[in-house]
Coordinates of N, CA and C in Angstrom, one line a residue:
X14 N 107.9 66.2 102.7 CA 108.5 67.1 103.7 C 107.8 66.9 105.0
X15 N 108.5 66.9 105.8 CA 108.3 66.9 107.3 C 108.2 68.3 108.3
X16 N 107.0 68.0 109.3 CA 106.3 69.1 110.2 C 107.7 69.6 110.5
X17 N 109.0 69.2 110.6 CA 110.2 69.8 111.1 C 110.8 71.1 110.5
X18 N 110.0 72.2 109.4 CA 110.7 73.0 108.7 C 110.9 73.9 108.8
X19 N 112.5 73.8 108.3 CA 113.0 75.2 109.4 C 113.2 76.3 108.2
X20 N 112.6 77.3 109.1 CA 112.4 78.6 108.5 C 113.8 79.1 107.8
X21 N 115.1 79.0 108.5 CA 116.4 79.8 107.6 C 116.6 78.9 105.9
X22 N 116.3 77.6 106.2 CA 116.6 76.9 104.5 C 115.3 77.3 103.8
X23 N 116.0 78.0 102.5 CA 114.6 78.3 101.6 C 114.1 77.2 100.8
X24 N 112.7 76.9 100.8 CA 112.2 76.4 100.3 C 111.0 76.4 99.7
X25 N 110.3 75.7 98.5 CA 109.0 75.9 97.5 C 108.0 76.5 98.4
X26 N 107.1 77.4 97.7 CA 106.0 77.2 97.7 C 105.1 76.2 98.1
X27 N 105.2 75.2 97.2 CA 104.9 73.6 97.7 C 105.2 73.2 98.7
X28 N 106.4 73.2 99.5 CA 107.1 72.7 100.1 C 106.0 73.0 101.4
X29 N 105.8 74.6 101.8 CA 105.8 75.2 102.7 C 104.1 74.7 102.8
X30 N 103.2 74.6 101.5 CA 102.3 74.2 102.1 C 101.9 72.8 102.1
X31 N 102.7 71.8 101.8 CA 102.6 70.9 102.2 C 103.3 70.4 103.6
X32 N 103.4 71.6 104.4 CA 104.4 71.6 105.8 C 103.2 71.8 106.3
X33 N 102.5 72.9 106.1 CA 101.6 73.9 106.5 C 100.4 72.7 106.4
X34 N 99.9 71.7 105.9 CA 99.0 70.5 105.7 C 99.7 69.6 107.0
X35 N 100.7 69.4 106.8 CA 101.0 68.5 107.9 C 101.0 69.0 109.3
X36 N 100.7 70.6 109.7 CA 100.2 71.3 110.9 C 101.2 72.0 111.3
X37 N 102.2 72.8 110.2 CA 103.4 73.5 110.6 C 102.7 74.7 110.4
X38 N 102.6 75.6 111.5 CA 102.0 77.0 111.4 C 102.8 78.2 110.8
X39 N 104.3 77.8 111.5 CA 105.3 78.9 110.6 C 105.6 78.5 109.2
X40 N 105.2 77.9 108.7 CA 104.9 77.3 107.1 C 103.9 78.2 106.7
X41 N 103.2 78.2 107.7 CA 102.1 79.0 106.7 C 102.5 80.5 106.8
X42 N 102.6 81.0 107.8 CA 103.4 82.7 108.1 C 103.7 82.9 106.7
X43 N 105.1 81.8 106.7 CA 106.1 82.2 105.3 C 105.3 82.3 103.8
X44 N 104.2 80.9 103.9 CA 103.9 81.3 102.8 C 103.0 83.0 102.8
X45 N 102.5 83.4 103.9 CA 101.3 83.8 103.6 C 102.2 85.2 103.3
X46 N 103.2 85.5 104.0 CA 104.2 86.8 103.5 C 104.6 87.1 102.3
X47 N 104.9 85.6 101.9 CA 105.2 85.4 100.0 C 104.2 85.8 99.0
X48 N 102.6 85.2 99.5 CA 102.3 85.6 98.5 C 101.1 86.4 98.4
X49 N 100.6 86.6 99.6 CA 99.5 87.8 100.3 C 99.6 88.9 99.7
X50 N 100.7 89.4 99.2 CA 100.8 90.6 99.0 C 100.7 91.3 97.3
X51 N 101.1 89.9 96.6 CA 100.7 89.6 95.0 C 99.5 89.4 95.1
X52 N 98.9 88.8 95.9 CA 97.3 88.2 95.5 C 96.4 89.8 96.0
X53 N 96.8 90.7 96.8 CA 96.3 91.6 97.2 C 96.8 92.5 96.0
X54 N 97.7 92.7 95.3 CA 97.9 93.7 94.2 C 97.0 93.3 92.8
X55 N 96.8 92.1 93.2 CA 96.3 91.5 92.0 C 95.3 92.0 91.8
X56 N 94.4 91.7 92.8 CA 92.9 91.8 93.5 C 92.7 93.5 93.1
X57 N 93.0 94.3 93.9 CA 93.0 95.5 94.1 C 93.3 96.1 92.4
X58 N 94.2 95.9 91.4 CA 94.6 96.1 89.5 C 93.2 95.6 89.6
X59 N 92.7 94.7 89.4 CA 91.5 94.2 88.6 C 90.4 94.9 89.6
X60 N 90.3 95.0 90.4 CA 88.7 95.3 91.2 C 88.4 97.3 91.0
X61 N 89.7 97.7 91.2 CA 89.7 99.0 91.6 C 88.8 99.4 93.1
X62 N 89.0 98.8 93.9 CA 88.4 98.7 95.2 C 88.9 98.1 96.4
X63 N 89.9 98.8 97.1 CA 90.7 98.6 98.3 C 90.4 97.6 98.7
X64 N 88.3 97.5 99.7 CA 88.1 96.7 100.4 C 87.4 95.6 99.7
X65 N 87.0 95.7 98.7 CA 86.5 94.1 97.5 C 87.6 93.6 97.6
X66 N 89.1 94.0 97.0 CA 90.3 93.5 96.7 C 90.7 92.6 97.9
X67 N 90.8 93.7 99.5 CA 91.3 92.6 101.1 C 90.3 91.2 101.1
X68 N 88.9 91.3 100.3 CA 87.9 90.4 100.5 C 88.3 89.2 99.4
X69 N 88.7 89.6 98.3 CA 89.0 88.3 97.7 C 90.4 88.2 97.9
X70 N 91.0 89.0 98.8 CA 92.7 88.0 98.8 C 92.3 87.0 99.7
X71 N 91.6 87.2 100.9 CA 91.2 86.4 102.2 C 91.0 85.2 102.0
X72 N 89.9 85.4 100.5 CA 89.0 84.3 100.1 C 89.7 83.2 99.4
X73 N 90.9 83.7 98.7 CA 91.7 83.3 97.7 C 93.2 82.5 99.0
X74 N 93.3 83.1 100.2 CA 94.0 82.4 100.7 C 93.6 81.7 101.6
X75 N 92.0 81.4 101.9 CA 91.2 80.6 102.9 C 91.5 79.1 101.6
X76 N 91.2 79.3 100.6 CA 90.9 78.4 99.9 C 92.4 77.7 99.0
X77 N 93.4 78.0 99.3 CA 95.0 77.5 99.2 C 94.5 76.6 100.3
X78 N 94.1 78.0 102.1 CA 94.4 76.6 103.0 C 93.8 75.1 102.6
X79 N 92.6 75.5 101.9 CA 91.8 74.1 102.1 C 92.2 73.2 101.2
X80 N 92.7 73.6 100.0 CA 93.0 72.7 99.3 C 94.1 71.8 99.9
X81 N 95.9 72.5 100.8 CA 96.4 72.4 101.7 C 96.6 70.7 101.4
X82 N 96.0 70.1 102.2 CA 95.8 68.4 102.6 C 96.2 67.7 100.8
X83 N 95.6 68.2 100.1 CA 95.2 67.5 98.7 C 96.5 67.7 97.6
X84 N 97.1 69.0 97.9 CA 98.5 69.5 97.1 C 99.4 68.2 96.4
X85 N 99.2 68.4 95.4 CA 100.5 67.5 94.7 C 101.6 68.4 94.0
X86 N 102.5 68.1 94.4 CA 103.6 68.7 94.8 C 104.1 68.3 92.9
X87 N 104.0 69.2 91.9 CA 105.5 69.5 90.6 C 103.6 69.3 89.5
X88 N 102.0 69.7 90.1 CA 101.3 69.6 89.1 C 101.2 70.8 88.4
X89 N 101.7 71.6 89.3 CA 101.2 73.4 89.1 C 101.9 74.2 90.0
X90 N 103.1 75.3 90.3 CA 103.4 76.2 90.7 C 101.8 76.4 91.5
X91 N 102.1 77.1 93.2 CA 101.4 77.7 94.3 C 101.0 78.4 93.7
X92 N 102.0 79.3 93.3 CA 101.5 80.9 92.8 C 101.0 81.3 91.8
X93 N 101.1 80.2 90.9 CA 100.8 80.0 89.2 C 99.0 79.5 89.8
X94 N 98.7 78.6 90.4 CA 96.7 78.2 91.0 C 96.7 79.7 92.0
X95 N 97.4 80.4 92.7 CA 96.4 81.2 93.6 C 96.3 82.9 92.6
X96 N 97.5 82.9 91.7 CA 96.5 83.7 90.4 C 95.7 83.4 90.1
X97 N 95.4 82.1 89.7 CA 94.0 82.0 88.6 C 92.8 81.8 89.6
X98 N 92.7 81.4 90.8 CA 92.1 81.4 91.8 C 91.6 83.0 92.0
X99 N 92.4 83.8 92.1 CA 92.2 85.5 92.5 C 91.6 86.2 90.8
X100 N 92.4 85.8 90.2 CA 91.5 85.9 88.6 C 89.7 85.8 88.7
X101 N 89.6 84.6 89.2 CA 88.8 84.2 89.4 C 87.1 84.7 90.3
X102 N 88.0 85.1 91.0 CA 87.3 85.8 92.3 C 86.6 87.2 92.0
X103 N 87.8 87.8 91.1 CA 87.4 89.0 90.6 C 86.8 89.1 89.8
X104 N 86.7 88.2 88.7 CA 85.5 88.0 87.9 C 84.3 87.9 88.0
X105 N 84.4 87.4 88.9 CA 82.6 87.1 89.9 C 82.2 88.3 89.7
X106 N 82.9 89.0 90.9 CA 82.9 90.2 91.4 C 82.5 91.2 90.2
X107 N 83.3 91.1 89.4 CA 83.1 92.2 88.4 C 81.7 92.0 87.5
X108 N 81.6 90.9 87.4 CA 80.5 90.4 86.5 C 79.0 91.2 87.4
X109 N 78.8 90.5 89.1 CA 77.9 91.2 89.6 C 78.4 92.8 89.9
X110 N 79.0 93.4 89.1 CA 79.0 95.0 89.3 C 78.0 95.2 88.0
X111 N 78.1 94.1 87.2 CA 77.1 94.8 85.6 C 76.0 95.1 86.2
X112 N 75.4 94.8 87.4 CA 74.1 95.5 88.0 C 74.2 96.6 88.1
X113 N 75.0 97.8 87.9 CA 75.1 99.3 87.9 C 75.7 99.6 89.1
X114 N 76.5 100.0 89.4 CA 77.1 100.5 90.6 C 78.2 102.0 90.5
X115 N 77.1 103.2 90.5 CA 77.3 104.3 90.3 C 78.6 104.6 91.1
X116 N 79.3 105.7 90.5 CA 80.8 106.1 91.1 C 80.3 106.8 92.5
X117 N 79.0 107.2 93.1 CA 78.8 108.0 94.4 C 78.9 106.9 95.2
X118 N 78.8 105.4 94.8 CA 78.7 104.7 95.9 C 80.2 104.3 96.2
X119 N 80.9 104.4 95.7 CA 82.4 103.9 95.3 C 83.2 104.4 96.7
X120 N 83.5 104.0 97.6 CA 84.3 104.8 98.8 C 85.8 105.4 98.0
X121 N 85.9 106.9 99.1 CA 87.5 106.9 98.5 C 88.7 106.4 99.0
X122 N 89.9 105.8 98.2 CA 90.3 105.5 98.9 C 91.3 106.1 100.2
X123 N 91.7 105.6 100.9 CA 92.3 106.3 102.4 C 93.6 106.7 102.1
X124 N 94.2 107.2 100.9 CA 95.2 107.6 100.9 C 95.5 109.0 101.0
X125 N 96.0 110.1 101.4 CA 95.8 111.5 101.2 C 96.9 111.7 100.4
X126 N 98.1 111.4 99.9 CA 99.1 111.8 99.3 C 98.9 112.9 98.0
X127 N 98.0 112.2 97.0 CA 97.7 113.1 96.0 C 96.7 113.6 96.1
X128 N 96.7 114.6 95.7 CA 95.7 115.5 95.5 C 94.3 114.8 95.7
X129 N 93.2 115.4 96.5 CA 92.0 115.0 96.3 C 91.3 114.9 94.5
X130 N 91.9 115.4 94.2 CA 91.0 115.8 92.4 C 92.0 114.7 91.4
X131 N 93.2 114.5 91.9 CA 93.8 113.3 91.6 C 94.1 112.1 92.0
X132 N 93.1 112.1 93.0 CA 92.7 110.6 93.4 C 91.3 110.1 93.1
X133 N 90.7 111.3 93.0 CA 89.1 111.0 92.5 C 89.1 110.5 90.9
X134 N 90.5 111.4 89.9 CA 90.5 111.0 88.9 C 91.4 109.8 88.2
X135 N 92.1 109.0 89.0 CA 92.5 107.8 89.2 C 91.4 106.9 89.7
X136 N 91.0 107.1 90.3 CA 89.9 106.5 91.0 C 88.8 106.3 89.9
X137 N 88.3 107.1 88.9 CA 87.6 107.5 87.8 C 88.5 106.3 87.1
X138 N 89.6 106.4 86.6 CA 90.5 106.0 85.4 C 89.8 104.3 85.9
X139 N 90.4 104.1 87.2 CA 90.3 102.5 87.5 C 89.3 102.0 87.5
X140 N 87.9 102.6 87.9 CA 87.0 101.8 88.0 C 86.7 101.8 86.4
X141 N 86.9 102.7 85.5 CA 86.1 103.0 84.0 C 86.6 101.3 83.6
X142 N 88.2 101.3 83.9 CA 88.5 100.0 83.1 C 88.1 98.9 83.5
X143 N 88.3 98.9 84.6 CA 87.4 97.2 85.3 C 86.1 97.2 85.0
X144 N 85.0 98.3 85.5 CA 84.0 98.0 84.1 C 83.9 97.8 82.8
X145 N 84.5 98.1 82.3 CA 85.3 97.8 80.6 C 85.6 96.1 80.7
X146 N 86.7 95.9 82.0 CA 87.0 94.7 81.7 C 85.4 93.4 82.0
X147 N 84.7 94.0 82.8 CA 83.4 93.1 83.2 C 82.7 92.7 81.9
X148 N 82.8 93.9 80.9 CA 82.0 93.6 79.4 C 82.9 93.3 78.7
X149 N 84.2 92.8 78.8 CA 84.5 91.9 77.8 C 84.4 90.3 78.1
X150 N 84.6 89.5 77.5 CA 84.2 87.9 77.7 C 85.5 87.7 78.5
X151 N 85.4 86.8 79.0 CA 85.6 86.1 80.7 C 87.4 86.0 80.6
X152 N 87.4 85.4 79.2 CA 89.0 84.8 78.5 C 89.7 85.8 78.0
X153 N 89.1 86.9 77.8 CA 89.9 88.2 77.1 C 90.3 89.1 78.5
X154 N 89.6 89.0 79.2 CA 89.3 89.7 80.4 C 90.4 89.3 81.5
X155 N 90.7 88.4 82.1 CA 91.4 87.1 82.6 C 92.9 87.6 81.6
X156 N 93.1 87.5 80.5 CA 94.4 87.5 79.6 C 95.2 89.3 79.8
X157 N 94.2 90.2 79.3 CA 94.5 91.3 79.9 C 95.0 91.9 81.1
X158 N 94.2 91.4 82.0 CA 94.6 91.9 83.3 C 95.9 90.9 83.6
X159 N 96.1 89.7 83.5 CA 96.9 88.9 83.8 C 98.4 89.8 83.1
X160 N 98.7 90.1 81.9 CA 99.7 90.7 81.0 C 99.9 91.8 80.9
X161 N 98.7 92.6 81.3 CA 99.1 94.8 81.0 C 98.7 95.2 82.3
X162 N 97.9 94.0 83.9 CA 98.1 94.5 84.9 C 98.9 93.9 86.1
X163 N 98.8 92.4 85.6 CA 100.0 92.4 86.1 C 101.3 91.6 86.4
X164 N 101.8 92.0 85.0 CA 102.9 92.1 84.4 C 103.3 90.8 84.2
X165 N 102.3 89.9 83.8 CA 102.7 88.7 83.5 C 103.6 88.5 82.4
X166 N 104.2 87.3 82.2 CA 104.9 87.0 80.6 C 104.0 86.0 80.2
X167 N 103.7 86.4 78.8 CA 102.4 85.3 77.8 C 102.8 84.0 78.2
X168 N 104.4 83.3 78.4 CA 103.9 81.7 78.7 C 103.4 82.0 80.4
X169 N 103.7 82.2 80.9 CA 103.4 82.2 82.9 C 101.9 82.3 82.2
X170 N 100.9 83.4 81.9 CA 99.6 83.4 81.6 C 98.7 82.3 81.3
X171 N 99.4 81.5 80.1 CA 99.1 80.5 79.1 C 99.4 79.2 79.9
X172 N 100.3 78.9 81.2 CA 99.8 78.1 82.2 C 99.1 78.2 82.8
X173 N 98.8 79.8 83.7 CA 97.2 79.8 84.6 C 96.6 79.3 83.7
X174 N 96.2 79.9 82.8 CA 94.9 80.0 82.0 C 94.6 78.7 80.9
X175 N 95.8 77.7 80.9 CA 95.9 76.4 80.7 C 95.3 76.7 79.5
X176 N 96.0 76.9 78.2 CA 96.0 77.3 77.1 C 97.4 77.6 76.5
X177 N 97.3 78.1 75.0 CA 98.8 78.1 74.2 C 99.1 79.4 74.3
X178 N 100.3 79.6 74.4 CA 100.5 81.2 74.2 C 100.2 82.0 72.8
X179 N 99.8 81.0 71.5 CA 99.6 82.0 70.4 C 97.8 81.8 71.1
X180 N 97.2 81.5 72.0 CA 95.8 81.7 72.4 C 96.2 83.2 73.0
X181 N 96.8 83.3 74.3 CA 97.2 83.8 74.7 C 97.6 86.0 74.4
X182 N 98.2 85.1 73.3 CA 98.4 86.5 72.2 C 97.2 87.2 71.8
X183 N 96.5 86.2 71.3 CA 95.3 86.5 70.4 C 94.3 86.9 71.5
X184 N 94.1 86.6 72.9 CA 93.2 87.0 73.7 C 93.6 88.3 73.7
X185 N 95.2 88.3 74.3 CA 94.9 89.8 75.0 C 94.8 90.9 73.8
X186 N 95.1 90.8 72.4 CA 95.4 91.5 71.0 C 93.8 91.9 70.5
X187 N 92.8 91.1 71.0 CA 91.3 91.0 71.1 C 91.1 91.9 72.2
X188 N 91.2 91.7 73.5 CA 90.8 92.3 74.5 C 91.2 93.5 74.6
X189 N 92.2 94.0 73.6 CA 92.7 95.2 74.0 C 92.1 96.4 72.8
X190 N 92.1 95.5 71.8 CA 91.0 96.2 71.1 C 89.5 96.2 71.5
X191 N 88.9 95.4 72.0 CA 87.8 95.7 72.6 C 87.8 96.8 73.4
X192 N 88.7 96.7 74.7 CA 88.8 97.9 75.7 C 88.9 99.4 75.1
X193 N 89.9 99.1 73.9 CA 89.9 100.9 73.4 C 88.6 101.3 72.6
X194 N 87.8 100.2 72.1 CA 86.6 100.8 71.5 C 85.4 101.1 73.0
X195 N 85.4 100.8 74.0 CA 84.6 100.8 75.0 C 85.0 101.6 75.7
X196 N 86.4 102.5 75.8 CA 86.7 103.7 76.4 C 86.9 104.6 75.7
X197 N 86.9 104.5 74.3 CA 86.9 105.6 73.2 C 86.1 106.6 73.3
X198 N 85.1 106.5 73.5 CA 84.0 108.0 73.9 C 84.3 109.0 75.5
X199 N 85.3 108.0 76.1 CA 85.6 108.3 77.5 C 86.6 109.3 77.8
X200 N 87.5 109.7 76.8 CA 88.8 110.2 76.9 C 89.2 111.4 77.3
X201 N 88.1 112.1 76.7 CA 88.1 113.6 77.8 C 87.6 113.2 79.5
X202 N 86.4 112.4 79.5 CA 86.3 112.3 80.7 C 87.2 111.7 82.0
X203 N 88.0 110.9 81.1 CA 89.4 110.6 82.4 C 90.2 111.4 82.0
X204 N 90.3 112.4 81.1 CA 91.6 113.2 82.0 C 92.8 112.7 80.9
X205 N 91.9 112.0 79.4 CA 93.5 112.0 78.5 C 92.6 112.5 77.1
X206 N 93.7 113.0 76.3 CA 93.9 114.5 75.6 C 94.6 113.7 74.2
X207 N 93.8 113.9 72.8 CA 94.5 113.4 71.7 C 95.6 114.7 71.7
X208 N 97.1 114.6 71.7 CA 98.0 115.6 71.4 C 98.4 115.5 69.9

């Protein structure tokens, strides 16, 4: 593809950042509108933390640009590497939260719409799980969030995560029973009620 690309014909992911490598700036706009906004919902499901979340989308789209120059175009879907890239990010992340990071330090977030007592207890819900998800192993953790947060389908997963879908199955079917034994004691305290 050639620095010539015009914004009205749609084209790849690929396409745009191998425009965006060859020094097409509105290449990169388009991509960054496409997929900034997935990589920031991503970030933010897994982190439970507004401004951790803007910090690894940043990080997660500094590092598309670099790769940029090297892109081979039909090895991997853009958006299929800058999930597992943001997967990735938050993992860290989450892993250095096992140092303890009490809910008083947790900012709230800037939204007023709901109720203050139902934002604190959302706010409760999210962080309990992504600590949850920090103590399960790396592969169950990664499969989960990718499928019940966000809304993957098992094969799309099973190519990030470059593995088979009956892996795939078996992670998140593992992970998910791990998670209910590690919020089991928790159930009154978030705010859910055996009926």
């Amino acid at each position: 593809m050639n620095t010539t690309w015009d914004p009205k014909v749609s084209v790849s992911d690929a396409d745009l950042l191998l425009a965006f490598a060859q020094g097409n700036g509105q290449a990169a706009r388009e991509l960054t509108q496409r997929l900034l906004p997935r990589v920031l919902a991503q970030a933010t499901r897994m982190l439970a933390n507004p401004t951790e979340a803007e910090d690894v989308a940043q990080e997660a789209m500094l590092r598309l640009w670099k790769i940029a120059p090297d892109w081979r175009a039909g090895t991997a879907q853009v958006s299929t590497w800058l999930y597992q890239v943001t997967a990735n990010l938050c993992t860290d992340r989450l892993r250095r939260r096992r140092g303890g990071v009490s809910l008083d330090q947790v900012a709230e977030p800037p939204d007023e719409t709901p109720s203050v007592a139902a934002r604190m207890q959302t706010q409760t819900r999210l962080r309990a799980l992504s600590d949850a998800l920090a103590e399960l192993p790396e592969r169950q953790a990664t499969a989960v969030s990718l499928r019940h947060l966000e809304g993957l389908s098992n094969p799309e997963i099973a190519q990030i995560m470059d593995i088979s879908v009956r892996s795939v199955e078996s992670l998140t079917a593992r992970g998910k029973r791990a998670l209910a034994a590690i919020l089991a004691g928790r159930k009154a305290e978030l705010g859910y009620h055996d009926d």
